[in-house]
Short mmCIF file of C-alpha atoms in Angstrom, two decimals:
data_model
loop_
_atom_site.label_atom_id
_atom_site.label_comp_id
_atom_site.label_asym_id
_atom_site.label_seq_id
_atom_site.Cartn_x
_atom_site.Cartn_y
_atom_site.Cartn_z
CA UNK P 1 31.00 267.18 -151.79
CA UNK P 2 30.19 264.92 -154.37
CA UNK P 3 33.18 263.65 -155.15
CA UNK P 4 33.78 262.38 -151.56
CA UNK P 5 29.51 261.02 -151.48
CA UNK P 6 31.03 258.67 -154.46
CA UNK P 7 34.33 257.65 -153.06
CA UNK P 8 32.54 256.80 -149.77
CA UNK P 9 29.96 254.94 -151.36
CA UNK P 10 32.60 252.38 -153.84
CA UNK P 11 33.88 252.18 -150.21
CA UNK P 12 30.76 249.92 -148.36
CA UNK P 13 30.43 247.87 -151.92
CA UNK P 14 34.09 246.86 -151.08
CA UNK P 15 33.74 246.47 -147.28
CA UNK P 16 30.59 243.99 -148.10
CA UNK P 17 32.25 242.17 -150.66
CA UNK P 18 35.32 240.96 -147.93
CA UNK P 19 34.42 238.85 -144.63
CA UNK P 20 32.45 240.31 -142.49
CA UNK P 21 33.99 240.26 -138.89
CA UNK P 22 32.05 240.94 -135.39
CA UNK P 23 30.60 244.54 -136.00
CA UNK P 24 28.89 246.00 -133.08
CA UNK P 25 25.28 247.53 -133.57
CA UNK P 26 21.87 249.14 -131.92
CA UNK P 27 19.12 246.75 -130.61
CA UNK P 28 16.36 248.26 -130.09
CA UNK P 29 14.57 246.51 -126.49
CA UNK P 30 10.68 245.37 -127.58
CA UNK P 31 9.76 244.59 -124.05
CA UNK P 32 11.35 243.55 -120.59
CA UNK P 33 9.57 241.21 -118.31
CA UNK P 34 10.51 240.23 -115.18
CA UNK P 35 11.20 237.06 -114.50
CA UNK P 36 11.69 236.52 -110.84
CA UNK P 37 12.88 239.17 -108.10
CA UNK P 38 16.59 239.61 -108.85
CA UNK P 39 16.36 238.00 -112.91
CA UNK P 40 14.45 240.37 -115.80
CA UNK P 41 14.42 239.46 -119.96
CA UNK P 42 15.31 241.77 -122.32
CA UNK P 43 13.12 241.28 -125.56
CA UNK P 44 15.51 242.84 -128.45
CA UNK P 45 14.62 242.97 -132.35
CA UNK P 46 17.98 243.04 -134.22
CA UNK P 47 18.29 245.29 -137.38
CA UNK P 48 19.90 242.64 -140.03
CA UNK P 49 20.34 240.17 -137.27
CA UNK P 50 21.61 236.72 -139.01
CA UNK P 51 20.08 234.63 -136.68
CA UNK P 52 22.13 232.04 -133.78
CA UNK P 53 22.45 228.54 -133.30
CA UNK P 54 21.16 227.89 -129.31
CA UNK P 55 23.61 228.16 -126.44
CA UNK P 56 25.43 231.11 -128.61
CA UNK P 57 26.03 234.71 -126.32
CA UNK P 58 26.55 238.21 -127.54
CA UNK P 59 28.12 240.98 -126.06
CA UNK P 60 26.43 244.06 -124.52
CA UNK P 61 28.57 247.42 -123.81
CA UNK P 62 27.86 250.77 -122.41
CA UNK P 63 28.75 253.65 -122.98
CA UNK P 64 29.49 256.47 -121.03
CA UNK P 65 29.08 259.91 -121.33
CA UNK P 66 32.50 260.69 -120.35
CA UNK P 67 33.09 257.89 -123.44
CA UNK P 68 34.00 254.85 -120.44
CA UNK P 69 33.51 252.12 -122.19
CA UNK P 70 32.30 248.71 -120.18
CA UNK P 71 31.42 245.21 -121.90
CA UNK P 72 29.79 241.69 -120.98
CA UNK P 73 28.48 238.52 -122.87
CA UNK P 74 24.09 237.78 -122.02
CA UNK P 75 23.93 234.30 -123.72
CA UNK P 76 20.59 234.29 -126.05
CA UNK P 77 17.71 232.29 -124.21
CA UNK P 78 15.07 232.90 -126.93
CA UNK P 79 15.16 230.20 -129.63
CA UNK P 80 16.48 230.33 -133.11
CA UNK P 81 13.20 230.68 -134.37
CA UNK P 82 12.04 233.87 -131.76
CA UNK P 83 12.45 236.72 -134.54
CA UNK P 84 12.83 238.58 -131.35
CA UNK P 85 16.18 238.18 -129.01
CA UNK P 86 16.02 237.28 -125.81
CA UNK P 87 18.60 238.16 -123.10
CA UNK P 88 18.37 236.82 -119.85
CA UNK P 89 19.84 240.19 -117.44
CA UNK P 90 20.58 238.63 -113.31
CA UNK P 91 20.85 241.83 -111.55
CA UNK P 92 24.21 241.47 -109.26
CA UNK P 93 23.83 244.88 -107.24
CA UNK P 94 27.21 245.81 -107.29
CA UNK P 95 27.73 245.23 -111.45
CA UNK P 96 28.33 247.37 -113.76
CA UNK P 97 26.14 246.94 -116.24
CA UNK P 98 23.30 244.62 -115.59
CA UNK P 99 22.05 247.76 -112.25
CA UNK P 100 21.41 250.03 -115.71
CA UNK P 101 19.67 246.69 -117.91
CA UNK P 102 17.49 244.88 -115.74
CA UNK P 103 16.54 249.33 -113.77
CA UNK P 104 16.36 251.36 -116.62
CA UNK P 105 16.36 250.17 -119.85
CA UNK P 106 13.11 250.51 -121.10
CA UNK P 107 11.40 249.71 -124.63
CA UNK P 108 12.04 251.74 -127.60
CA UNK P 109 16.13 252.08 -126.23
CA UNK P 110 18.76 251.35 -128.23
CA UNK P 111 21.31 248.90 -126.72
CA UNK P 112 24.37 248.38 -128.69
CA UNK P 113 25.25 244.80 -128.37
CA UNK P 114 27.15 242.34 -131.29
CA UNK P 115 27.15 238.84 -131.43
CA UNK P 116 25.70 236.12 -132.62
CA UNK P 117 29.36 235.12 -130.52
CA UNK P 118 30.53 231.39 -129.88
CA UNK P 119 30.18 228.24 -131.88
CA UNK P 120 31.43 226.01 -129.38
CA UNK P 121 28.61 225.89 -126.73
CA UNK P 122 25.92 225.25 -129.31
CA UNK P 123 23.19 222.75 -130.48
CA UNK P 124 21.49 222.29 -133.18
CA UNK P 125 17.71 219.68 -132.84
CA UNK P 126 19.57 218.02 -136.22
CA UNK P 127 22.53 217.08 -134.51
CA UNK P 128 20.79 215.06 -132.21
CA UNK P 129 21.03 213.97 -128.57
CA UNK P 130 20.14 212.84 -125.46
CA UNK P 131 20.67 215.94 -124.23
CA UNK P 132 21.68 216.48 -121.04
CA UNK P 133 21.31 220.35 -119.57
CA UNK P 134 22.68 221.00 -116.15
CA UNK P 135 21.59 224.62 -115.12
CA UNK P 136 21.94 226.68 -112.10
CA UNK P 137 20.73 230.21 -112.22
CA UNK P 138 20.97 232.20 -114.29
CA UNK P 139 23.44 230.00 -116.07
CA UNK P 140 19.15 228.94 -117.40
CA UNK P 141 19.26 231.35 -120.43
CA UNK P 142 21.72 229.08 -123.13
CA UNK P 143 19.91 226.06 -121.91
CA UNK P 144 16.54 227.28 -122.57
CA UNK P 145 17.36 228.22 -126.58
CA UNK P 146 18.22 225.14 -126.91
CA UNK P 147 14.84 223.49 -125.00
CA UNK P 148 12.16 226.00 -126.61
CA UNK P 149 14.67 225.59 -130.10
CA UNK P 150 13.94 222.00 -129.45
CA UNK P 151 9.95 222.70 -129.71
CA UNK P 152 10.03 225.09 -132.17
CA UNK P 153 11.87 222.04 -134.68
CA UNK P 154 9.19 219.36 -133.67
CA UNK P 155 11.98 217.92 -132.15
CA UNK P 156 11.66 214.60 -130.24
CA UNK P 157 15.45 214.53 -128.90
CA UNK P 158 15.18 213.41 -125.07
CA UNK P 159 16.16 215.94 -123.31
CA UNK P 160 16.74 215.75 -119.76
CA UNK P 161 17.09 219.38 -117.31
CA UNK P 162 18.68 219.25 -113.84
CA UNK P 163 17.82 222.95 -112.82
CA UNK P 164 19.37 224.00 -109.29
CA UNK P 165 18.20 227.20 -107.77
CA UNK P 166 18.33 228.30 -103.82
CA UNK P 167 14.71 229.01 -103.88
CA UNK P 168 11.61 228.01 -105.52
CA UNK P 169 10.61 231.80 -106.16
CA UNK P 170 13.93 232.00 -108.09
CA UNK P 171 13.80 229.53 -110.04
CA UNK P 172 14.17 230.82 -113.53
CA UNK P 173 11.22 230.74 -116.79
CA UNK P 174 9.75 228.73 -113.76
CA UNK P 175 6.20 228.42 -115.48
CA UNK P 176 7.32 228.26 -119.28
CA UNK P 177 8.80 224.65 -117.37
CA UNK P 178 6.27 223.77 -116.15
CA UNK P 179 3.89 224.00 -119.17
CA UNK P 180 6.86 222.49 -121.84
CA UNK P 181 7.18 219.15 -119.30
CA UNK P 182 3.48 219.00 -118.62
CA UNK P 183 2.78 218.68 -123.04
CA UNK P 184 5.96 216.66 -123.91
CA UNK P 185 6.81 212.94 -121.75
CA UNK P 186 10.33 213.93 -123.48
CA UNK P 187 11.04 216.75 -121.40
CA UNK P 188 12.21 216.26 -117.69
CA UNK P 189 12.18 218.45 -115.69
CA UNK P 190 13.83 218.36 -111.77
CA UNK P 191 14.60 221.09 -109.80
CA UNK P 192 16.55 221.60 -106.91
CA UNK P 193 16.68 224.00 -104.29
CA UNK P 194 19.19 224.70 -102.30
CA UNK P 195 18.61 227.35 -100.06
CA UNK P 196 15.03 227.12 -99.03
CA UNK P 197 11.95 224.84 -100.84
CA UNK P 198 8.48 225.50 -99.95
CA UNK P 199 6.40 223.29 -96.97
CA UNK P 200 6.46 219.74 -98.90
CA UNK P 201 8.43 219.98 -101.16
CA UNK P 202 9.26 216.49 -102.30
CA UNK P 203 12.38 216.93 -104.21
CA UNK P 204 15.97 217.44 -104.19
CA UNK P 205 16.82 219.83 -101.50
CA UNK P 206 20.63 220.60 -101.45
CA UNK P 207 23.66 221.64 -103.85
CA UNK P 208 23.49 219.56 -107.00
CA UNK P 209 26.55 216.10 -106.44
CA UNK P 210 27.49 212.71 -107.63
CA UNK P 211 24.53 210.85 -106.50
CA UNK P 212 21.77 213.43 -107.89
CA UNK P 213 23.13 213.26 -111.45
CA UNK P 214 23.72 209.62 -111.23
CA UNK P 215 19.89 209.05 -110.33
CA UNK P 216 18.63 212.05 -113.03
CA UNK P 217 20.98 212.81 -115.90
CA UNK P 218 21.13 209.01 -118.69
CA UNK P 219 23.96 206.60 -118.00
CA UNK P 220 26.63 207.10 -119.87
CA UNK P 221 26.43 203.97 -122.25
CA UNK P 222 23.26 206.27 -124.30
CA UNK P 223 25.56 208.84 -124.95
CA UNK P 224 24.15 211.63 -123.90
CA UNK P 225 25.49 214.68 -125.32
CA UNK P 226 25.70 217.53 -121.21
CA UNK P 227 25.63 221.46 -121.75
CA UNK P 228 26.58 222.66 -117.93
CA UNK P 229 25.41 226.19 -117.02
CA UNK P 230 25.62 228.49 -114.44
CA UNK P 231 28.85 229.74 -111.97
CA UNK P 232 32.13 228.81 -111.92
CA UNK P 233 31.88 226.16 -108.94
CA UNK P 234 28.10 224.18 -109.99
CA UNK P 235 29.93 223.77 -113.53
CA UNK P 236 32.64 222.58 -112.53
CA UNK P 237 31.65 219.69 -109.61
CA UNK P 238 28.72 218.97 -112.40
CA UNK P 239 31.54 218.43 -114.87
CA UNK P 240 33.94 216.82 -112.82
CA UNK P 241 31.67 214.80 -111.83
CA UNK P 242 30.20 213.57 -115.31
CA UNK P 243 33.48 212.60 -115.98
CA UNK P 244 34.39 210.24 -113.27
CA UNK P 245 30.67 208.83 -113.93
CA UNK P 246 31.75 207.82 -116.92
CA UNK P 247 30.65 210.07 -119.33
CA UNK P 248 32.69 210.96 -122.36
CA UNK P 249 34.77 214.16 -121.07
CA UNK P 250 34.34 215.84 -125.56
CA UNK P 251 30.39 215.37 -125.09
CA UNK P 252 30.86 217.95 -121.67
CA UNK P 253 30.29 221.17 -122.78
CA UNK P 254 31.14 224.32 -120.13
CA UNK P 255 30.14 227.82 -119.74
CA UNK P 256 31.16 229.16 -116.59
CA UNK P 257 30.13 232.18 -115.40
CA UNK P 258 32.31 233.42 -113.40
CA UNK P 259 31.89 235.10 -109.60
CA UNK P 260 30.18 238.04 -110.95
CA UNK P 261 29.76 238.84 -114.60
CA UNK P 262 28.22 242.10 -113.37
CA UNK H 1 40.02 227.19 -107.42
CA UNK H 2 40.35 230.41 -109.29
CA UNK H 3 37.12 231.74 -109.93
CA UNK H 4 37.35 233.71 -113.33
CA UNK H 5 38.57 230.35 -115.13
CA UNK H 6 36.58 230.85 -117.61
CA UNK H 7 35.76 228.84 -121.02
CA UNK H 8 37.61 229.56 -124.22
CA UNK H 9 34.26 230.03 -125.61
CA UNK H 10 34.58 233.11 -123.33
CA UNK H 11 37.03 234.22 -125.29
CA UNK H 12 35.47 234.20 -128.14
CA UNK H 13 34.51 237.59 -129.18
CA UNK H 14 37.57 239.43 -129.05
CA UNK H 15 38.83 236.29 -130.89
CA UNK H 16 36.28 237.06 -133.73
CA UNK H 17 37.18 241.06 -134.07
CA UNK H 18 40.54 238.77 -135.65
CA UNK H 19 39.46 235.56 -137.22
CA UNK H 20 37.15 235.63 -139.32
CA UNK H 21 36.43 232.26 -138.40
CA UNK H 22 34.83 230.68 -136.21
CA UNK H 23 37.54 230.11 -133.58
CA UNK H 24 35.55 228.29 -130.94
CA UNK H 25 35.00 225.23 -132.99
CA UNK H 26 38.82 225.46 -134.10
CA UNK H 27 41.07 222.33 -132.74
CA UNK H 28 44.33 223.48 -130.90
CA UNK H 29 47.50 222.14 -130.24
CA UNK H 30 49.68 222.93 -127.26
CA UNK H 31 53.14 222.99 -128.59
CA UNK H 32 54.30 222.28 -124.41
CA UNK H 33 52.27 219.24 -123.72
CA UNK H 34 51.21 217.91 -126.81
CA UNK H 35 46.62 218.23 -125.43
CA UNK H 36 44.55 218.77 -128.64
CA UNK H 37 41.45 220.07 -128.67
CA UNK H 38 38.86 222.72 -129.58
CA UNK H 39 39.42 226.64 -128.88
CA UNK H 40 36.50 226.41 -126.58
CA UNK H 41 36.83 223.84 -124.44
CA UNK H 42 40.75 225.07 -122.91
CA UNK H 43 40.42 227.98 -120.18
CA UNK H 44 39.50 231.81 -121.09
CA UNK H 45 40.94 234.65 -118.44
CA UNK H 46 39.90 237.62 -119.58
CA UNK H 47 40.97 240.61 -118.18
CA UNK H 48 40.99 244.73 -118.87
CA UNK H 49 44.70 244.66 -120.00
CA UNK H 50 44.32 241.41 -122.10
CA UNK H 51 42.56 237.89 -122.91
CA UNK H 52 44.88 235.13 -122.32
CA UNK H 53 43.53 231.67 -123.72
CA UNK H 54 45.25 228.61 -121.22
CA UNK H 55 45.13 224.95 -122.40
CA UNK H 56 42.98 222.46 -120.41
CA UNK H 57 45.64 219.84 -119.90
CA UNK H 58 48.40 222.45 -118.99
CA UNK H 59 47.96 225.89 -118.13
CA UNK H 60 49.86 226.47 -121.35
CA UNK H 61 49.11 230.46 -122.29
CA UNK H 62 47.98 229.14 -125.95
CA UNK H 63 47.22 232.86 -127.02
CA UNK H 64 48.06 236.43 -125.49
CA UNK H 65 45.43 239.31 -127.36
CA UNK H 66 45.67 242.86 -126.05
CA UNK H 67 44.04 245.65 -127.87
CA UNK H 68 44.48 248.99 -127.81
CA UNK H 69 41.27 251.57 -127.80
CA UNK H 70 43.64 254.78 -127.19
CA UNK H 71 44.36 256.37 -130.65
CA UNK H 72 43.97 254.45 -133.91
CA UNK H 73 43.51 250.56 -133.09
CA UNK H 74 46.14 248.44 -132.27
CA UNK H 75 45.93 244.73 -131.50
CA UNK H 76 49.00 242.52 -130.27
CA UNK H 77 48.39 238.08 -130.74
CA UNK H 78 50.50 235.77 -129.61
CA UNK H 79 49.88 233.09 -130.36
CA UNK H 80 53.24 231.00 -129.40
CA UNK H 81 51.88 228.47 -127.26
CA UNK H 82 49.70 226.64 -130.67
CA UNK H 83 51.68 224.23 -132.54
CA UNK H 84 48.82 223.69 -134.56
CA UNK H 85 45.34 225.44 -135.45
CA UNK H 86 42.59 223.08 -137.68
CA UNK H 87 39.79 225.24 -138.48
CA UNK H 88 37.04 224.88 -141.03
#
């Protein structure tokens, strides 16, 4: 047995010397926090977490007792400067994964995941801007990481966020966004409410269209870097419209959430 | 509109199991139409049976990857839609 133990230890050393492939590991849920009626934030402590860039995601994997596995991707909503990794989960009633994450998972539970993943839809404060962020619903998650990162880094890259939600109550991270914008005039936030608006609402109350993007976005001459995230139809409509308005395709980055996500 | 269409970024997880460099910012050129761009700006179709990265310009299959999880883990990787891959 002693010999086997020694040989296994050698194997571990050799493994460490080759480039690390993306490995599954267990993060600990340290806090869960309801955000809106349909979304919840999971705050995770991940041993050995080497940090992420704002905009990246993780893959989450659930394994049933019979061995069946289901895997989904979730964007990281926290800033790289935060020691805890925050995932924003929207509950989809017929989902395989999200109802477990929003309803069953408790502080102290482990969650199998791997990441950070995806260096393309990512932004670091030193890359500058200006930054045009367009979100639909839970598509705010990776863009929130960028806003929080800019704040934590003390960076003053101008940001304009256009955020489409179904109703005022369903605006994710609403209070934090209001607070950040109130203390920082270089962060400009515009909401549009597509299904219902509170009495006296003076903001937009329709789906994002060309006229709205022209009013809200930086002009193409300012060469903003655009990040668009949300349901596939919204993302494709916004990206196409931005390019039609004269924005460079290579500076319009998209992250489609797909039809469901699960 | 095909709502199962995702961004190349959505293929990043399975591709990171294979490549040990950041694949989503690597540039590919399509063997069919010649268009070149980052993997993250291409289209990805992800399903239980595998992942296909398609050219955002002409829809040609650039990368097809399937993984067998029963028994010894085994990958099938088809790169014949790619003219070249440029990475750091």
